[in-house]
PDB file of C-alpha atoms in Angstrom:
ATOM      1  CA  UNK A   1    -148.549-134.452 -27.810  1.00  0.00           C
ATOM      2  CA  UNK A   2    -144.921-133.523 -28.814  1.00  0.00           C
ATOM      3  CA  UNK A   3    -143.377-132.553 -32.280  1.00  0.00           C
ATOM      4  CA  UNK A   4    -139.697-132.467 -32.755  1.00  0.00           C
ATOM      5  CA  UNK A   5    -138.045-130.400 -35.493  1.00  0.00           C
ATOM      6  CA  UNK A   6    -134.554-129.621 -36.982  1.00  0.00           C
ATOM      7  CA  UNK A   7    -133.669-126.060 -37.548  1.00  0.00           C
ATOM      8  CA  UNK A   8    -130.781-125.913 -40.055  1.00  0.00           C
ATOM      9  CA  UNK A   9    -128.486-122.972 -40.448  1.00  0.00           C
ATOM     10  CA  UNK A  10    -128.042-121.190 -43.744  1.00  0.00           C
ATOM     11  CA  UNK A  11    -125.267-119.644 -45.745  1.00  0.00           C
ATOM     12  CA  UNK A  12    -125.535-116.656 -48.037  1.00  0.00           C
ATOM     13  CA  UNK A  13    -123.357-117.667 -51.061  1.00  0.00           C
ATOM     14  CA  UNK A  14    -124.176-114.276 -52.537  1.00  0.00           C
ATOM     15  CA  UNK A  15    -125.695-110.968 -50.946  1.00  0.00           C
ATOM     16  CA  UNK A  16    -126.388-107.941 -52.984  1.00  0.00           C
ATOM     17  CA  UNK A  17    -127.769-105.084 -50.952  1.00  0.00           C
ATOM     18  CA  UNK A  18    -129.338-101.860 -52.082  1.00  0.00           C
ATOM     19  CA  UNK A  19    -131.222 -99.106 -50.309  1.00  0.00           C
ATOM     20  CA  UNK A  20    -134.999 -99.478 -50.187  1.00  0.00           C
ATOM     21  CA  UNK A  21    -137.930 -97.400 -48.948  1.00  0.00           C
ATOM     22  CA  UNK A  22    -138.879 -96.675 -45.459  1.00  0.00           C
ATOM     23  CA  UNK A  23    -135.215 -97.162 -44.158  1.00  0.00           C
ATOM     24  CA  UNK A  24    -135.250-100.828 -45.294  1.00  0.00           C
ATOM     25  CA  UNK A  25    -132.869-102.494 -47.705  1.00  0.00           C
ATOM     26  CA  UNK A  26    -133.628-104.691 -50.741  1.00  0.00           C
ATOM     27  CA  UNK A  27    -131.516-107.830 -51.148  1.00  0.00           C
ATOM     28  CA  UNK A  28    -130.816-110.438 -53.753  1.00  0.00           C
ATOM     29  CA  UNK A  29    -129.159-113.598 -52.256  1.00  0.00           C
ATOM     30  CA  UNK A  30    -128.448-117.134 -53.246  1.00  0.00           C
ATOM     31  CA  UNK A  31    -128.827-119.108 -50.062  1.00  0.00           C
ATOM     32  CA  UNK A  32    -128.484-122.713 -48.889  1.00  0.00           C
ATOM     33  CA  UNK A  33    -129.122-124.890 -45.844  1.00  0.00           C
ATOM     34  CA  UNK A  34    -126.207-126.629 -44.159  1.00  0.00           C
ATOM     35  CA  UNK A  35    -125.868-129.538 -41.750  1.00  0.00           C
ATOM     36  CA  UNK A  36    -125.370-127.489 -38.637  1.00  0.00           C
ATOM     37  CA  UNK A  37    -128.854-127.455 -36.944  1.00  0.00           C
ATOM     38  CA  UNK A  38    -130.586-126.699 -33.765  1.00  0.00           C
ATOM     39  CA  UNK A  39    -132.947-129.291 -32.275  1.00  0.00           C
ATOM     40  CA  UNK A  40    -136.411-128.020 -31.458  1.00  0.00           C
ATOM     41  CA  UNK A  41    -139.008-129.741 -29.294  1.00  0.00           C
ATOM     42  CA  UNK A  42    -142.511-128.361 -28.997  1.00  0.00           C
ATOM     43  CA  UNK A  43    -145.185-129.871 -26.747  1.00  0.00           C
ATOM     44  CA  UNK A  44    -148.876-128.846 -26.388  1.00  0.00           C
ATOM     45  CA  UNK A  45    -150.289-127.409 -23.226  1.00  0.00           C
ATOM     46  CA  UNK A  46    -153.783-127.336 -21.782  1.00  0.00           C
ATOM     47  CA  UNK A  47    -153.544-123.749 -20.962  1.00  0.00           C
ATOM     48  CA  UNK A  48    -152.325-120.646 -22.974  1.00  0.00           C
ATOM     49  CA  UNK A  49    -148.897-120.309 -21.499  1.00  0.00           C
ATOM     50  CA  UNK A  50    -145.748-120.352 -23.790  1.00  0.00           C
ATOM     51  CA  UNK A  51    -142.721-121.619 -21.985  1.00  0.00           C
ATOM     52  CA  UNK A  52    -139.180-122.038 -23.319  1.00  0.00           C
ATOM     53  CA  UNK A  53    -135.921-123.611 -22.140  1.00  0.00           C
ATOM     54  CA  UNK A  54    -132.711-123.080 -24.110  1.00  0.00           C
ATOM     55  CA  UNK A  55    -129.592-125.247 -23.883  1.00  0.00           C
ATOM     56  CA  UNK A  56    -126.058-124.541 -25.130  1.00  0.00           C
ATOM     57  CA  UNK A  57    -123.773-121.897 -26.584  1.00  0.00           C
ATOM     58  CA  UNK A  58    -124.763-119.365 -23.945  1.00  0.00           C
ATOM     59  CA  UNK A  59    -128.297-119.305 -25.322  1.00  0.00           C
ATOM     60  CA  UNK A  60    -129.584-119.637 -21.711  1.00  0.00           C
ATOM     61  CA  UNK A  61    -128.965-115.956 -21.337  1.00  0.00           C
ATOM     62  CA  UNK A  62    -131.518-114.910 -24.058  1.00  0.00           C
ATOM     63  CA  UNK A  63    -134.338-112.882 -22.494  1.00  0.00           C
ATOM     64  CA  UNK A  64    -137.795-114.403 -22.881  1.00  0.00           C
ATOM     65  CA  UNK A  65    -139.049-111.216 -24.564  1.00  0.00           C
ATOM     66  CA  UNK A  66    -136.209-111.343 -27.096  1.00  0.00           C
ATOM     67  CA  UNK A  67    -136.394-114.899 -28.001  1.00  0.00           C
ATOM     68  CA  UNK A  68    -137.558-115.347 -31.647  1.00  0.00           C
ATOM     69  CA  UNK A  69    -138.841-118.823 -30.932  1.00  0.00           C
ATOM     70  CA  UNK A  70    -141.183-117.386 -28.213  1.00  0.00           C
ATOM     71  CA  UNK A  71    -142.230-114.485 -30.624  1.00  0.00           C
ATOM     72  CA  UNK A  72    -143.025-117.212 -33.204  1.00  0.00           C
ATOM     73  CA  UNK A  73    -145.081-119.295 -30.745  1.00  0.00           C
ATOM     74  CA  UNK A  74    -147.083-116.232 -29.434  1.00  0.00           C
ATOM     75  CA  UNK A  75    -147.776-115.126 -32.971  1.00  0.00           C
ATOM     76  CA  UNK A  76    -149.029-118.519 -34.081  1.00  0.00           C
ATOM     77  CA  UNK A  77    -151.192-118.814 -30.940  1.00  0.00           C
ATOM     78  CA  UNK A  78    -152.750-115.416 -31.608  1.00  0.00           C
ATOM     79  CA  UNK A  79    -153.328-115.978 -35.282  1.00  0.00           C
ATOM     80  CA  UNK A  80    -154.897-119.443 -35.058  1.00  0.00           C
ATOM     81  CA  UNK A  81    -156.330-119.240 -31.461  1.00  0.00           C
ATOM     82  CA  UNK A  82    -154.477-122.314 -30.126  1.00  0.00           C
ATOM     83  CA  UNK A  83    -153.365-123.313 -26.695  1.00  0.00           C
ATOM     84  CA  UNK A  84    -149.960-122.712 -25.338  1.00  0.00           C
ATOM     85  CA  UNK A  85    -146.729-124.758 -25.778  1.00  0.00           C
ATOM     86  CA  UNK A  86    -143.686-125.814 -24.097  1.00  0.00           C
ATOM     87  CA  UNK A  87    -140.545-125.258 -26.147  1.00  0.00           C
ATOM     88  CA  UNK A  88    -137.009-126.755 -25.721  1.00  0.00           C
ATOM     89  CA  UNK A  89    -134.179-125.610 -28.013  1.00  0.00           C
ATOM     90  CA  UNK A  90    -130.804-127.395 -28.184  1.00  0.00           C
ATOM     91  CA  UNK A  91    -128.480-124.858 -29.659  1.00  0.00           C
ATOM     92  CA  UNK A  92    -125.852-126.021 -32.189  1.00  0.00           C
ATOM     93  CA  UNK A  93    -125.839-122.879 -34.459  1.00  0.00           C
ATOM     94  CA  UNK A  94    -123.408-120.393 -33.294  1.00  0.00           C
ATOM     95  CA  UNK A  95    -125.226-117.128 -32.285  1.00  0.00           C
ATOM     96  CA  UNK A  96    -124.447-113.838 -33.811  1.00  0.00           C
ATOM     97  CA  UNK A  97    -122.579-115.427 -36.741  1.00  0.00           C
ATOM     98  CA  UNK A  98    -124.849-114.633 -39.703  1.00  0.00           C
ATOM     99  CA  UNK A  99    -125.883-118.289 -39.924  1.00  0.00           C
ATOM    100  CA  UNK A 100    -129.625-117.534 -39.124  1.00  0.00           C
ATOM    101  CA  UNK A 101    -129.934-119.495 -35.984  1.00  0.00           C
ATOM    102  CA  UNK A 102    -132.696-117.392 -34.385  1.00  0.00           C
ATOM    103  CA  UNK A 103    -134.665-117.326 -37.580  1.00  0.00           C
ATOM    104  CA  UNK A 104    -134.309-121.177 -38.038  1.00  0.00           C
ATOM    105  CA  UNK A 105    -135.550-121.617 -34.410  1.00  0.00           C
ATOM    106  CA  UNK A 106    -138.584-119.363 -35.082  1.00  0.00           C
ATOM    107  CA  UNK A 107    -139.450-121.158 -38.435  1.00  0.00           C
ATOM    108  CA  UNK A 108    -139.132-124.548 -36.766  1.00  0.00           C
ATOM    109  CA  UNK A 109    -141.463-123.521 -33.896  1.00  0.00           C
ATOM    110  CA  UNK A 110    -144.063-122.375 -36.427  1.00  0.00           C
ATOM    111  CA  UNK A 111    -143.834-125.605 -38.396  1.00  0.00           C
ATOM    112  CA  UNK A 112    -144.000-127.706 -35.291  1.00  0.00           C
ATOM    113  CA  UNK A 113    -147.062-125.794 -34.140  1.00  0.00           C
ATOM    114  CA  UNK A 114    -148.611-126.144 -37.407  1.00  0.00           C
ATOM    115  CA  UNK A 115    -148.386-129.906 -37.237  1.00  0.00           C
ATOM    116  CA  UNK A 116    -149.159-129.970 -33.438  1.00  0.00           C
ATOM    117  CA  UNK A 117    -152.409-128.043 -33.687  1.00  0.00           C
ATOM    118  CA  UNK A 118    -153.299-128.881 -37.332  1.00  0.00           C
ATOM    119  CA  UNK A 119    -153.671-125.147 -37.968  1.00  0.00           C
ATOM    120  CA  UNK A 120    -152.577-122.971 -40.838  1.00  0.00           C
ATOM    121  CA  UNK A 121    -151.570-123.626 -44.507  1.00  0.00           C
ATOM    122  CA  UNK A 122    -147.869-123.493 -45.577  1.00  0.00           C
ATOM    123  CA  UNK A 123    -148.502-120.149 -47.124  1.00  0.00           C
ATOM    124  CA  UNK A 124    -150.041-118.787 -44.044  1.00  0.00           C
ATOM    125  CA  UNK A 125    -147.253-120.137 -41.957  1.00  0.00           C
ATOM    126  CA  UNK A 126    -144.605-118.499 -44.231  1.00  0.00           C
ATOM    127  CA  UNK A 127    -146.457-115.163 -44.037  1.00  0.00           C
ATOM    128  CA  UNK A 128    -146.117-115.288 -40.181  1.00  0.00           C
ATOM    129  CA  UNK A 129    -142.489-116.193 -40.569  1.00  0.00           C
ATOM    130  CA  UNK A 130    -141.786-113.265 -42.841  1.00  0.00           C
ATOM    131  CA  UNK A 131    -143.309-110.840 -40.349  1.00  0.00           C
ATOM    132  CA  UNK A 132    -140.638-112.213 -37.844  1.00  0.00           C
ATOM    133  CA  UNK A 133    -137.482-111.658 -39.744  1.00  0.00           C
ATOM    134  CA  UNK A 134    -136.012-111.148 -43.337  1.00  0.00           C
ATOM    135  CA  UNK A 135    -134.913-114.859 -43.742  1.00  0.00           C
ATOM    136  CA  UNK A 136    -137.411-116.536 -41.415  1.00  0.00           C
ATOM    137  CA  UNK A 137    -139.811-117.247 -44.252  1.00  0.00           C
ATOM    138  CA  UNK A 138    -137.150-118.952 -46.304  1.00  0.00           C
ATOM    139  CA  UNK A 139    -136.206-121.048 -43.195  1.00  0.00           C
ATOM    140  CA  UNK A 140    -139.678-122.662 -43.131  1.00  0.00           C
ATOM    141  CA  UNK A 141    -138.528-124.922 -46.026  1.00  0.00           C
ATOM    142  CA  UNK A 142    -134.766-124.243 -46.523  1.00  0.00           C
ATOM    143  CA  UNK A 143    -132.654-125.715 -49.055  1.00  0.00           C
ATOM    144  CA  UNK A 144    -131.264-123.851 -52.077  1.00  0.00           C
ATOM    145  CA  UNK A 145    -133.153-120.695 -52.961  1.00  0.00           C
ATOM    146  CA  UNK A 146    -132.922-117.177 -54.250  1.00  0.00           C
ATOM    147  CA  UNK A 147    -134.469-114.647 -51.865  1.00  0.00           C
ATOM    148  CA  UNK A 148    -135.222-110.974 -52.954  1.00  0.00           C
ATOM    149  CA  UNK A 149    -137.125-107.956 -51.763  1.00  0.00           C
ATOM    150  CA  UNK A 150    -136.716-107.657 -47.961  1.00  0.00           C
ATOM    151  CA  UNK A 151    -136.224-111.413 -47.886  1.00  0.00           C
ATOM    152  CA  UNK A 152    -139.833-112.353 -48.112  1.00  0.00           C
ATOM    153  CA  UNK A 153    -139.694-113.268 -51.844  1.00  0.00           C
ATOM    154  CA  UNK A 154    -138.354-116.868 -51.988  1.00  0.00           C
ATOM    155  CA  UNK A 155    -137.690-118.796 -55.208  1.00  0.00           C
ATOM    156  CA  UNK A 156    -136.968-122.388 -54.413  1.00  0.00           C
ATOM    157  CA  UNK A 157    -134.256-124.039 -56.564  1.00  0.00           C
ATOM    158  CA  UNK A 158    -134.331-127.620 -57.408  1.00  0.00           C
ATOM    159  CA  UNK A 159    -130.662-128.530 -56.636  1.00  0.00           C
ATOM    160  CA  UNK A 160    -131.130-131.575 -54.689  1.00  0.00           C
ATOM    161  CA  UNK A 161    -128.348-133.718 -56.259  1.00  0.00           C
ATOM    162  CA  UNK A 162    -125.707-131.115 -55.601  1.00  0.00           C
ATOM    163  CA  UNK A 163    -123.768-131.012 -52.301  1.00  0.00           C
ATOM    164  CA  UNK A 164    -121.312-128.188 -51.519  1.00  0.00           C
ATOM    165  CA  UNK A 165    -118.449-128.529 -48.964  1.00  0.00           C
ATOM    166  CA  UNK A 166    -117.390-125.623 -46.755  1.00  0.00           C
ATOM    167  CA  UNK A 167    -115.065-124.720 -44.101  1.00  0.00           C
ATOM    168  CA  UNK A 168    -116.273-122.104 -41.677  1.00  0.00           C
ATOM    169  CA  UNK A 169    -114.280-119.790 -39.383  1.00  0.00           C
ATOM    170  CA  UNK A 170    -116.326-118.368 -36.489  1.00  0.00           C
ATOM    171  CA  UNK A 171    -115.023-115.256 -34.726  1.00  0.00           C
ATOM    172  CA  UNK A 172    -116.280-115.014 -31.170  1.00  0.00           C
ATOM    173  CA  UNK A 173    -117.593-111.487 -31.524  1.00  0.00           C
ATOM    174  CA  UNK A 174    -120.687-111.008 -33.793  1.00  0.00           C
ATOM    175  CA  UNK A 175    -121.651-108.059 -35.916  1.00  0.00           C
ATOM    176  CA  UNK A 176    -124.588-105.817 -35.382  1.00  0.00           C
ATOM    177  CA  UNK A 177    -126.907-106.465 -38.407  1.00  0.00           C
ATOM    178  CA  UNK A 178    -128.628-102.975 -38.274  1.00  0.00           C
ATOM    179  CA  UNK A 179    -125.110-101.236 -38.207  1.00  0.00           C
ATOM    180  CA  UNK A 180    -123.819-103.455 -40.952  1.00  0.00           C
ATOM    181  CA  UNK A 181    -126.621-102.578 -43.325  1.00  0.00           C
ATOM    182  CA  UNK A 182    -126.517 -98.804 -42.400  1.00  0.00           C
ATOM    183  CA  UNK A 183    -122.719 -98.634 -42.955  1.00  0.00           C
ATOM    184  CA  UNK A 184    -122.946-100.675 -46.239  1.00  0.00           C
ATOM    185  CA  UNK A 185    -124.614 -97.616 -47.979  1.00  0.00           C
ATOM    186  CA  UNK A 186    -121.368 -95.815 -47.677  1.00  0.00           C
ATOM    187  CA  UNK A 187    -119.390 -98.384 -49.789  1.00  0.00           C
ATOM    188  CA  UNK A 188    -119.526 -99.030 -53.430  1.00  0.00           C
ATOM    189  CA  UNK A 189    -121.332-102.155 -54.164  1.00  0.00           C
ATOM    190  CA  UNK A 190    -120.052-105.113 -56.351  1.00  0.00           C
ATOM    191  CA  UNK A 191    -122.002-106.217 -59.369  1.00  0.00           C
ATOM    192  CA  UNK A 192    -124.849-108.638 -58.552  1.00  0.00           C
ATOM    193  CA  UNK A 193    -123.721-112.103 -59.415  1.00  0.00           C
ATOM    194  CA  UNK A 194    -126.538-114.021 -57.895  1.00  0.00           C
ATOM    195  CA  UNK A 195    -127.945-115.416 -61.193  1.00  0.00           C
ATOM    196  CA  UNK A 196    -124.371-116.292 -62.282  1.00  0.00           C
ATOM    197  CA  UNK A 197    -123.962-118.282 -59.004  1.00  0.00           C
ATOM    198  CA  UNK A 198    -127.107-120.074 -59.322  1.00  0.00           C
ATOM    199  CA  UNK A 199    -126.361-121.035 -62.957  1.00  0.00           C
ATOM    200  CA  UNK A 200    -122.909-122.184 -61.865  1.00  0.00           C
ATOM    201  CA  UNK A 201    -124.413-124.653 -59.318  1.00  0.00           C
ATOM    202  CA  UNK A 202    -126.965-125.803 -61.848  1.00  0.00           C
ATOM    203  CA  UNK A 203    -124.109-126.537 -64.195  1.00  0.00           C
ATOM    204  CA  UNK A 204    -121.937-128.301 -61.551  1.00  0.00           C
ATOM    205  CA  UNK A 205    -119.201-125.624 -62.167  1.00  0.00           C
ATOM    206  CA  UNK A 206    -117.847-125.167 -58.617  1.00  0.00           C
ATOM    207  CA  UNK A 207    -114.937-122.825 -59.843  1.00  0.00           C
ATOM    208  CA  UNK A 208    -117.542-120.521 -61.386  1.00  0.00           C
ATOM    209  CA  UNK A 209    -119.526-120.517 -58.194  1.00  0.00           C
ATOM    210  CA  UNK A 210    -116.478-119.765 -56.134  1.00  0.00           C
ATOM    211  CA  UNK A 211    -115.735-116.791 -58.393  1.00  0.00           C
ATOM    212  CA  UNK A 212    -119.296-115.437 -57.806  1.00  0.00           C
ATOM    213  CA  UNK A 213    -119.296-115.564 -54.074  1.00  0.00           C
ATOM    214  CA  UNK A 214    -119.421-112.185 -52.430  1.00  0.00           C
ATOM    215  CA  UNK A 215    -121.253-110.288 -49.794  1.00  0.00           C
ATOM    216  CA  UNK A 216    -122.040-106.474 -49.928  1.00  0.00           C
ATOM    217  CA  UNK A 217    -121.957-106.221 -46.130  1.00  0.00           C
ATOM    218  CA  UNK A 218    -118.474-107.399 -45.871  1.00  0.00           C
ATOM    219  CA  UNK A 219    -116.698-104.025 -45.763  1.00  0.00           C
ATOM    220  CA  UNK A 220    -118.986-102.735 -43.178  1.00  0.00           C
ATOM    221  CA  UNK A 221    -118.676-105.817 -41.061  1.00  0.00           C
ATOM    222  CA  UNK A 222    -114.862-105.754 -41.290  1.00  0.00           C
ATOM    223  CA  UNK A 223    -115.056-102.088 -40.065  1.00  0.00           C
ATOM    224  CA  UNK A 224    -117.304-103.058 -37.178  1.00  0.00           C
ATOM    225  CA  UNK A 225    -115.362-106.261 -36.409  1.00  0.00           C
ATOM    226  CA  UNK A 226    -111.780-106.669 -37.837  1.00  0.00           C
ATOM    227  CA  UNK A 227    -111.855-110.355 -37.061  1.00  0.00           C
ATOM    228  CA  UNK A 228    -114.116-110.891 -40.038  1.00  0.00           C
ATOM    229  CA  UNK A 229    -111.408-109.584 -42.362  1.00  0.00           C
ATOM    230  CA  UNK A 230    -108.721-111.711 -40.635  1.00  0.00           C
ATOM    231  CA  UNK A 231    -110.897-114.856 -40.857  1.00  0.00           C
ATOM    232  CA  UNK A 232    -111.308-114.140 -44.578  1.00  0.00           C
ATOM    233  CA  UNK A 233    -107.660-113.823 -45.125  1.00  0.00           C
ATOM    234  CA  UNK A 234    -106.868-117.054 -43.216  1.00  0.00           C
ATOM    235  CA  UNK A 235    -109.321-118.960 -45.305  1.00  0.00           C
ATOM    236  CA  UNK A 236    -108.023-117.507 -48.570  1.00  0.00           C
ATOM    237  CA  UNK A 237    -104.512-118.746 -47.592  1.00  0.00           C
ATOM    238  CA  UNK A 238    -105.802-122.377 -48.305  1.00  0.00           C
ATOM    239  CA  UNK A 239    -106.607-121.418 -51.903  1.00  0.00           C
ATOM    240  CA  UNK A 240    -110.261-122.523 -51.768  1.00  0.00           C
ATOM    241  CA  UNK A 241    -112.695-122.087 -54.762  1.00  0.00           C
ATOM    242  CA  UNK A 242    -114.273-119.132 -53.058  1.00  0.00           C
ATOM    243  CA  UNK A 243    -114.630-117.339 -49.703  1.00  0.00           C
ATOM    244  CA  UNK A 244    -117.442-115.090 -48.428  1.00  0.00           C
ATOM    245  CA  UNK A 245    -119.012-113.750 -45.230  1.00  0.00           C
ATOM    246  CA  UNK A 246    -122.452-115.143 -44.565  1.00  0.00           C
ATOM    247  CA  UNK A 247    -125.263-112.757 -43.600  1.00  0.00           C
ATOM    248  CA  UNK A 248    -124.070-109.714 -41.723  1.00  0.00           C
ATOM    249  CA  UNK A 249    -121.258-111.900 -40.207  1.00  0.00           C
ATOM    250  CA  UNK A 250    -119.277-112.743 -38.393  1.00  0.00           C
ATOM    251  CA  UNK A 251    -118.833-116.167 -39.901  1.00  0.00           C
ATOM    252  CA  UNK A 252    -116.929-116.686 -43.038  1.00  0.00           C
ATOM    253  CA  UNK A 253    -117.209-119.649 -45.411  1.00  0.00           C
ATOM    254  CA  UNK A 254    -114.765-121.166 -47.860  1.00  0.00           C
ATOM    255  CA  UNK A 255    -115.883-123.404 -50.616  1.00  0.00           C
ATOM    256  CA  UNK A 256    -113.735-126.412 -51.404  1.00  0.00           C
ATOM    257  CA  UNK A 257    -113.948-129.089 -54.197  1.00  0.00           C
ATOM    258  CA  UNK A 258    -114.937-131.795 -51.817  1.00  0.00           C
ATOM    259  CA  UNK A 259    -114.936-132.850 -48.146  1.00  0.00           C
ATOM    260  CA  UNK A 260    -111.349-134.167 -48.516  1.00  0.00           C
ATOM    261  CA  UNK A 261    -109.967-130.719 -49.184  1.00  0.00           C
ATOM    262  CA  UNK A 262    -112.059-129.298 -46.416  1.00  0.00           C
ATOM    263  CA  UNK A 263    -110.589-131.779 -43.985  1.00  0.00           C
ATOM    264  CA  UNK A 264    -107.114-130.911 -45.283  1.00  0.00           C
ATOM    265  CA  UNK A 265    -107.515-127.286 -44.704  1.00  0.00           C
ATOM    266  CA  UNK A 266    -109.132-127.807 -41.337  1.00  0.00           C
ATOM    267  CA  UNK A 267    -106.235-130.100 -40.171  1.00  0.00           C
ATOM    268  CA  UNK A 268    -103.719-127.382 -41.044  1.00  0.00           C
ATOM    269  CA  UNK A 269    -105.543-124.375 -39.574  1.00  0.00           C
ATOM    270  CA  UNK A 270    -103.648-122.890 -36.682  1.00  0.00           C
ATOM    271  CA  UNK A 271    -105.559-119.700 -36.086  1.00  0.00           C
ATOM    272  CA  UNK A 272    -107.619-118.547 -33.075  1.00  0.00           C
ATOM    273  CA  UNK A 273    -111.081-118.969 -34.543  1.00  0.00           C
ATOM    274  CA  UNK A 274    -113.381-121.916 -34.143  1.00  0.00           C
ATOM    275  CA  UNK A 275    -113.046-123.982 -37.370  1.00  0.00           C
ATOM    276  CA  UNK A 276    -115.978-126.208 -38.569  1.00  0.00           C
ATOM    277  CA  UNK A 277    -116.639-128.315 -41.517  1.00  0.00           C
ATOM    278  CA  UNK A 278    -120.046-128.258 -43.007  1.00  0.00           C
ATOM    279  CA  UNK A 279    -122.037-129.188 -46.251  1.00  0.00           C
ATOM    280  CA  UNK A 280    -125.382-128.392 -47.804  1.00  0.00           C
ATOM    281  CA  UNK A 281    -128.542-130.362 -47.161  1.00  0.00           C
ATOM    282  CA  UNK A 282    -131.920-130.531 -48.889  1.00  0.00           C
ATOM    283  CA  UNK A 283    -134.805-128.339 -47.876  1.00  0.00           C
ATOM    284  CA  UNK A 284    -138.008-128.937 -45.969  1.00  0.00           C
ATOM    285  CA  UNK A 285    -136.671-130.289 -42.681  1.00  0.00           C
ATOM    286  CA  UNK A 286    -138.882-132.870 -41.241  1.00  0.00           C
ATOM    287  CA  UNK A 287    -140.884-132.773 -38.025  1.00  0.00           C
ATOM    288  CA  UNK A 288    -141.587-135.957 -36.031  1.00  0.00           C
ATOM    289  CA  UNK A 289    -144.791-136.339 -34.047  1.00  0.00           C
ATOM    290  CA  UNK A 290    -144.852-138.310 -30.882  1.00  0.00           C
TER     291      UNK A 290
END
């Protein structure tokens, strides 16, 4: 039997970071799913092997032991004593961009295996996802949400009727997440505007949302990869409602009033970075059984 899943990328519209205990950081972030997604196919096996094939965007070079989708499958197998799986991932989410691609793949594999082997509750699957990465638990359902703590505390937000339009710039070089968090402690943090941003979307006030968009990791990311700063400047030249880096970078997103303004900006962009239009999508990506 085979289950197919979509693994949507995410954007951090706000990201407040503060030092936590044990070398970890506490975050407060308003996140959303966007219509850039990997396709994940998971098939059951009669033995205990876990195999994976990656396609696209250089993902073929990811080592088996470092692949989050593999880690997710092995963890599910161990926890629920299931057989193995064959996994195929078709990459559309740029890697090393702060868009959560590896977390999305891991979350999708967990949800596919839950359906495939009829094992585990949603809460149990989310707990497994939380152990794999700070935003992986959120990725098991996606959509608009507020994530706090180390990323494991997820407050789903009912904003299904609101669609936001963004233009992304994608520098080729990524940013080391660990270094970005470590260096961010050296910089003064901005006031946390996460609640204000959420209320702005609830109220349909896109200008207010744009004014709230920020990311405490930006200055550290710019130090590590100056392309982040240049991409941000280039997007700001189009006078969007707001601009911010997502995750630890290196992707930068600009919020526009609608897709027409996004297309206008994209058609006039002459810079060196990959330029992509995207918009928000609802949560709970579906899996289809074959």
